[in-house]
Amino acid sequence: MDNRSTLPLSHSTPPARRDFLRTFLGAVASLGASGAVSGCATAESASDCPSDGTTKPFDYLAATPDGALDVSGLPLRQDDPAWGAEVMWDRDLVIQAATELDGYSTAEAALLLREFDDGNNIANEGCMLTCLAMVLRLLAAPATPPWTPRTLNDAAHEALYYSLSGLSMTTLYADLVAEVTGGAVQLCLKEEYLPGEPGWPRMRASSSALVRAYRTLSPEKRANFVVMLKTGTYDDTVASHYVLLHPNDAGSVDDDDVTVLDPAMPADAKVPWRLSDSAKVITEDPDIAAGWQDAAIEPTQLGGAWVFVRWGENRDRSLLAPLVHAWASELSTRST
């Protein structure tokens, strides 16, 4: 007997969660990010919008830059007054959800999120978010208005990558950048070096085959990639940090103190800004300094490398080949 007919399923059931989450794509005005939508909301002229009422897919790869990446206006800073006060998580709501729904004690729940006097906002918690906004600025089709940490935070909330209460409903799909660009820009390679964890050697820019490979490429050949570096501890709750390896870094591949685009870089800082400068600034926070000291983290030590890449115009493959060839060469050289 086929028991499938007894299952309580029908076409009248509510929309799938995925369909529900896609309602955020309609919030163009509040997100201020044309790269997050498709259809006439992003049309630049009436001719871009079909007369039959259908929508025309937004070309997520249109007008991407040629040649070396333009870093003018970067880095974006996480404490910029334009978005620094925007809340990412509401600690009171996180504690309430953890205690009332998940059975944690209040003391246990209080350990889930660091407490700040002015809240868990972008200025305090948004280094990775700000880096991802810079990735979109560098690799994605221009958005109107441009991507910022604020618009990306709004998109993450709307799509439930995270919520004020800590709820996440992305079915372990971790790449917000791919979501908001329709897959045109994606995280393609990632290495974690687990700094401070037993058995893991120190990794630096000169000893990471992936970072070395990227740095062997000319700025023009780097134009389809952005490399995000993780620094500090493996544990992301307090003492880790994220920066972008400067796309036009001209240093030697044997140089560990690389130039970076740092969300924590002070507005009046002098350039070039390097990993050691970043370490000095973020460890002015006593809790971060304590975390680095406990894990014996050094200023130019890397915790990981994340590579973002564009996909080709036909979406049949990414534009990763030059980096893969360089990476294979570095891996081969270092394994002999």
Coordinates of C-alpha atoms in Angstrom, one line a residue:
M1 CA 0.0 0.0 0.0
D2 CA 1.3 3.5 -0.8
N3 CA 1.0 5.4 2.4
R4 CA 2.1 8.7 0.9
S5 CA -1.6 9.7 0.3
T6 CA -2.2 9.8 4.0
L7 CA 0.5 12.5 4.6
P8 CA -0.9 15.9 5.6
L9 CA 0.4 17.7 2.5
S10 CA -1.4 19.8 0.0
H11 CA -0.9 22.6 -2.4
S12 CA -2.8 24.9 0.0
T13 CA -0.1 24.7 2.7
P14 CA 1.7 27.9 3.6
P15 CA 4.7 29.0 1.5
A16 CA 8.0 27.3 2.2
R17 CA 10.3 29.0 4.5
R18 CA 12.6 29.8 1.6
D19 CA 9.7 31.6 -0.2
F20 CA 9.0 33.5 3.0
L21 CA 12.6 34.6 3.4
R22 CA 12.6 35.8 -0.1
T23 CA 10.1 38.5 0.8
F24 CA 13.2 40.5 1.9
L25 CA 14.1 41.0 -1.7
G26 CA 11.2 43.3 -2.1
A27 CA 12.5 45.7 0.6
V28 CA 14.7 47.6 -1.9
A29 CA 13.9 51.0 -0.5
S30 CA 14.9 50.1 3.1
L31 CA 18.0 48.1 2.0
G32 CA 19.2 50.7 -0.4
A33 CA 20.9 47.9 -2.4
S34 CA 19.9 47.2 -5.9
G35 CA 22.2 44.2 -6.0
A36 CA 19.8 42.4 -3.7
V37 CA 16.9 42.4 -6.0
S38 CA 15.7 41.5 -9.5
G39 CA 13.1 43.2 -11.6
C40 CA 11.9 46.7 -12.4
A41 CA 12.8 48.1 -9.0
T42 CA 16.4 48.2 -10.2
A43 CA 15.7 49.4 -13.8
E44 CA 17.5 52.5 -14.9
S45 CA 15.1 53.3 -17.7
A46 CA 11.6 52.3 -18.8
S47 CA 13.1 50.2 -21.5
D48 CA 14.5 47.9 -18.9
C49 CA 11.1 47.0 -17.6
P50 CA 9.0 44.8 -19.9
S51 CA 5.5 46.1 -20.8
D52 CA 3.8 42.8 -20.1
G53 CA 4.3 43.3 -16.4
T54 CA 7.0 40.6 -16.0
T55 CA 10.3 41.4 -14.3
K56 CA 13.6 41.5 -16.0
P57 CA 16.4 39.9 -14.0
F58 CA 19.0 42.3 -12.6
D59 CA 22.4 41.7 -14.2
Y60 CA 24.5 41.2 -11.1
L61 CA 27.7 41.2 -13.0
A62 CA 26.9 44.3 -15.2
A63 CA 29.5 47.1 -15.2
T64 CA 32.0 45.3 -13.0
P65 CA 35.4 47.1 -13.1
D66 CA 38.1 46.3 -15.5
G67 CA 41.8 46.3 -14.5
A68 CA 43.0 46.8 -11.0
L69 CA 40.3 47.2 -8.3
D70 CA 39.5 50.7 -7.3
V71 CA 39.9 51.2 -3.6
S72 CA 38.9 54.8 -3.4
G73 CA 36.7 55.5 -0.4
L74 CA 38.0 52.4 1.4
P75 CA 38.3 51.2 4.0
L76 CA 34.8 51.4 5.2
R77 CA 35.0 51.8 9.0
Q78 CA 32.7 49.9 11.3
D79 CA 32.4 52.9 13.7
D80 CA 31.4 55.4 11.0
P81 CA 28.5 57.5 12.4
A82 CA 26.4 56.7 9.3
W83 CA 26.0 53.1 10.5
G84 CA 28.1 52.4 13.6
A85 CA 25.2 52.6 16.0
E86 CA 23.0 50.1 14.0
V87 CA 22.3 47.1 16.2
M88 CA 23.2 43.6 15.0
W89 CA 22.1 41.6 18.0
D90 CA 20.0 42.8 21.0
R91 CA 21.6 41.1 24.0
D92 CA 18.5 41.3 26.1
L93 CA 16.5 39.5 23.5
V94 CA 19.2 36.9 23.0
I95 CA 19.2 36.2 26.7
Q96 CA 15.4 36.1 26.8
A97 CA 15.3 33.6 23.9
A98 CA 18.0 31.4 25.4
T99 CA 16.4 31.2 28.9
E100 CA 12.7 31.0 27.9
L101 CA 13.0 28.8 24.9
D102 CA 16.3 26.9 25.1
G103 CA 16.5 26.3 28.8
Y104 CA 19.7 28.1 29.6
S105 CA 20.2 29.7 33.0
T106 CA 20.4 33.5 33.0
A107 CA 24.1 33.2 33.9
E108 CA 24.7 30.8 31.0
A109 CA 22.8 32.9 28.6
A110 CA 24.7 36.0 29.6
L111 CA 27.9 34.3 28.3
L112 CA 26.5 34.0 24.8
L113 CA 27.1 37.6 23.7
R114 CA 29.6 40.1 24.9
E115 CA 28.1 43.1 26.8
F116 CA 28.8 46.7 25.5
D117 CA 27.7 49.9 27.1
D118 CA 26.2 51.0 23.7
G119 CA 25.0 47.7 22.5
N120 CA 26.0 44.9 20.1
N121 CA 26.1 47.3 17.2
I122 CA 28.2 47.5 14.0
A123 CA 30.8 49.7 15.7
N124 CA 31.4 47.0 18.3
E125 CA 30.7 43.8 16.5
G126 CA 30.7 44.5 12.7
C127 CA 34.3 44.0 11.5
M128 CA 33.3 41.0 9.3
L129 CA 30.1 42.7 8.2
T130 CA 32.1 45.7 7.2
C131 CA 34.6 43.6 5.3
L132 CA 31.7 41.9 3.4
A133 CA 30.3 45.3 2.5
M134 CA 33.7 46.2 1.1
V135 CA 33.8 42.9 -0.9
L136 CA 30.5 43.9 -2.5
R137 CA 31.9 47.4 -3.2
L138 CA 34.9 45.9 -4.9
L139 CA 33.5 42.9 -6.8
A140 CA 29.7 43.3 -7.3
A141 CA 27.9 45.4 -9.8
P142 CA 27.4 48.9 -8.5
A143 CA 24.4 49.3 -6.2
T144 CA 22.4 52.5 -5.9
P145 CA 23.0 53.6 -3.2
P146 CA 26.2 51.7 -2.6
W147 CA 26.5 48.8 -0.3
T148 CA 27.4 49.8 3.3
P149 CA 27.6 47.9 6.6
R150 CA 24.1 49.3 7.4
T151 CA 22.4 48.0 4.2
L152 CA 24.1 44.6 4.5
N153 CA 23.0 44.4 8.2
D154 CA 19.5 45.2 7.1
A155 CA 19.7 42.5 4.4
A156 CA 21.1 39.9 6.9
H157 CA 18.2 40.7 9.3
E158 CA 15.5 40.5 6.6
A159 CA 16.9 37.2 5.3
L160 CA 17.4 35.8 8.8
Y161 CA 21.1 35.2 8.5
Y162 CA 20.9 36.5 12.1
S163 CA 18.2 38.4 14.0
L164 CA 18.1 40.7 17.0
S165 CA 17.2 37.7 19.2
G166 CA 19.9 35.5 17.7
L167 CA 17.6 33.5 15.5
S168 CA 19.1 32.2 12.3
M169 CA 17.1 30.4 9.7
T170 CA 19.4 30.0 6.7
T171 CA 19.7 26.2 6.9
L172 CA 23.4 26.4 7.4
Y173 CA 23.8 28.4 4.1
A174 CA 26.6 30.7 5.3
D175 CA 27.3 33.1 2.4
L176 CA 25.4 36.3 2.6
V177 CA 27.5 37.8 -0.2
A178 CA 26.3 35.2 -2.6
E179 CA 22.7 35.6 -1.5
V180 CA 22.5 39.4 -2.1
T181 CA 24.3 39.1 -5.5
G182 CA 22.4 36.2 -6.9
G183 CA 25.5 34.1 -6.7
A184 CA 27.6 36.5 -8.9
V185 CA 30.1 37.0 -6.0
Q186 CA 30.9 34.1 -3.8
L187 CA 33.2 32.8 -1.1
C188 CA 35.1 30.2 -3.1
L189 CA 38.1 29.3 -0.9
K190 CA 38.6 29.4 2.8
E191 CA 41.3 28.2 5.2
E192 CA 41.2 28.3 9.0
Y193 CA 44.5 28.2 10.9
L194 CA 43.1 27.9 14.4
P195 CA 45.5 30.2 16.2
G196 CA 46.1 29.4 19.8
E197 CA 44.5 25.9 19.5
P198 CA 46.7 22.9 20.4
G199 CA 48.7 21.4 17.6
W200 CA 48.3 24.3 15.1
P201 CA 51.4 26.1 14.0
R202 CA 51.5 29.8 13.6
M203 CA 50.5 30.9 10.1
R204 CA 51.6 34.2 8.5
A205 CA 51.2 35.8 5.1
S206 CA 54.5 34.4 4.0
S207 CA 53.7 30.9 5.1
S208 CA 50.1 30.7 3.8
A209 CA 50.3 29.1 0.4
L210 CA 46.9 30.7 -0.4
V211 CA 47.9 34.2 0.6
R212 CA 51.2 33.9 -1.2
A213 CA 49.5 32.7 -4.4
Y214 CA 47.2 35.7 -4.4
R215 CA 50.1 38.1 -3.8
T216 CA 52.1 36.7 -6.7
L217 CA 49.4 37.9 -9.1
S218 CA 49.6 41.4 -10.5
P219 CA 46.9 43.9 -9.3
E220 CA 45.2 43.5 -12.7
K221 CA 45.0 39.7 -12.3
R222 CA 43.7 40.1 -8.7
A223 CA 40.8 42.1 -10.0
N224 CA 38.3 39.2 -9.8
F225 CA 39.3 38.3 -6.2
V226 CA 39.2 39.8 -2.7
V227 CA 41.0 38.1 0.2
M228 CA 39.6 38.6 3.7
L229 CA 42.1 37.8 6.5
K230 CA 41.1 36.6 10.0
T231 CA 43.3 37.8 12.8
G232 CA 43.3 37.2 16.5
T233 CA 41.8 34.1 18.2
Y234 CA 40.0 31.2 16.6
D235 CA 37.1 31.9 18.9
D236 CA 35.0 34.7 17.3
T237 CA 33.1 35.8 20.4
V238 CA 35.6 38.4 21.6
A239 CA 39.2 38.5 20.3
S240 CA 39.1 37.8 16.6
H241 CA 39.1 40.4 13.9
Y242 CA 38.7 40.6 10.1
V243 CA 40.4 42.8 7.5
L244 CA 40.8 42.7 3.7
L245 CA 44.2 42.1 2.2
H246 CA 44.8 45.3 0.2
P247 CA 44.1 44.5 -3.4
N248 CA 47.0 46.7 -4.6
D249 CA 49.5 45.5 -1.9
A250 CA 52.9 45.7 -3.6
G251 CA 55.0 44.0 -0.9
S252 CA 57.1 40.9 -1.2
V253 CA 55.4 37.6 -0.8
D254 CA 57.9 37.0 2.1
D255 CA 56.6 40.1 3.9
D256 CA 54.3 39.2 6.9
D257 CA 53.3 42.7 7.8
V258 CA 51.0 43.2 4.7
T259 CA 48.9 46.2 4.0
V260 CA 45.2 45.9 4.7
L261 CA 41.8 47.6 4.4
D262 CA 40.8 47.5 8.1
P263 CA 37.3 48.3 9.5
A264 CA 39.0 49.3 12.7
M265 CA 41.4 51.8 11.1
P266 CA 41.0 55.2 12.7
A267 CA 39.7 57.9 10.4
D268 CA 42.9 60.0 10.9
A269 CA 45.3 57.1 10.5
K270 CA 48.2 57.4 8.2
V271 CA 48.6 55.0 5.3
P272 CA 49.9 52.4 4.4
W273 CA 48.0 50.6 7.2
R274 CA 49.4 47.2 8.0
L275 CA 48.5 44.1 10.1
S276 CA 50.7 45.3 12.9
D277 CA 48.9 48.6 13.0
S278 CA 45.5 46.7 13.1
A279 CA 46.8 44.6 15.9
K280 CA 47.9 47.6 17.9
V281 CA 44.5 49.4 17.5
I282 CA 42.2 46.5 18.3
T283 CA 44.2 45.3 21.4
E284 CA 43.6 48.7 23.0
D285 CA 40.4 46.9 24.0
P286 CA 41.5 45.2 27.3
D287 CA 39.2 42.1 26.7
I288 CA 40.7 41.6 23.2
A289 CA 44.2 42.1 24.5
A290 CA 43.6 39.5 27.2
G291 CA 42.3 37.1 24.6
W292 CA 45.4 37.6 22.5
Q293 CA 47.7 37.2 25.4
D294 CA 46.0 34.0 26.6
A295 CA 46.2 32.4 23.2
A296 CA 49.8 33.8 22.6
I297 CA 48.7 35.6 19.4
E298 CA 51.3 37.6 17.6
P299 CA 50.6 40.9 15.7
T300 CA 51.2 39.5 12.2
Q301 CA 49.7 36.0 12.8
L302 CA 46.8 34.9 10.6
G303 CA 43.8 33.0 11.8
G304 CA 42.4 32.3 8.3
A305 CA 42.1 33.4 4.7
W306 CA 38.8 33.7 2.8
V307 CA 38.8 34.3 -0.9
F308 CA 35.8 35.9 -2.7
V309 CA 35.5 35.7 -6.5
R310 CA 33.3 36.8 -9.3
W311 CA 31.6 34.4 -11.6
G312 CA 31.8 34.6 -15.4
E313 CA 29.2 36.4 -17.5
N314 CA 27.6 33.1 -18.5
R315 CA 27.6 31.7 -14.9
D316 CA 29.2 28.5 -16.1
R317 CA 32.3 28.9 -14.0
S318 CA 34.0 31.3 -11.6
L319 CA 37.0 33.4 -12.7
L320 CA 39.2 31.6 -10.2
A321 CA 41.6 29.9 -12.6
P322 CA 44.6 32.3 -12.2
L323 CA 44.6 32.0 -8.5
V324 CA 44.1 28.2 -8.6
H325 CA 47.2 27.9 -10.8
A326 CA 49.2 30.1 -8.5
W327 CA 48.0 28.3 -5.4
A328 CA 48.9 24.9 -6.9
S329 CA 52.3 26.2 -7.7
E330 CA 52.8 27.4 -4.1
L331 CA 51.5 24.1 -2.7
S332 CA 53.8 22.1 -4.9
T333 CA 56.8 24.2 -4.0
R334 CA 56.1 24.0 -0.3
S335 CA 55.4 20.3 -0.3
T336 CA 58.9 19.4 -1.7

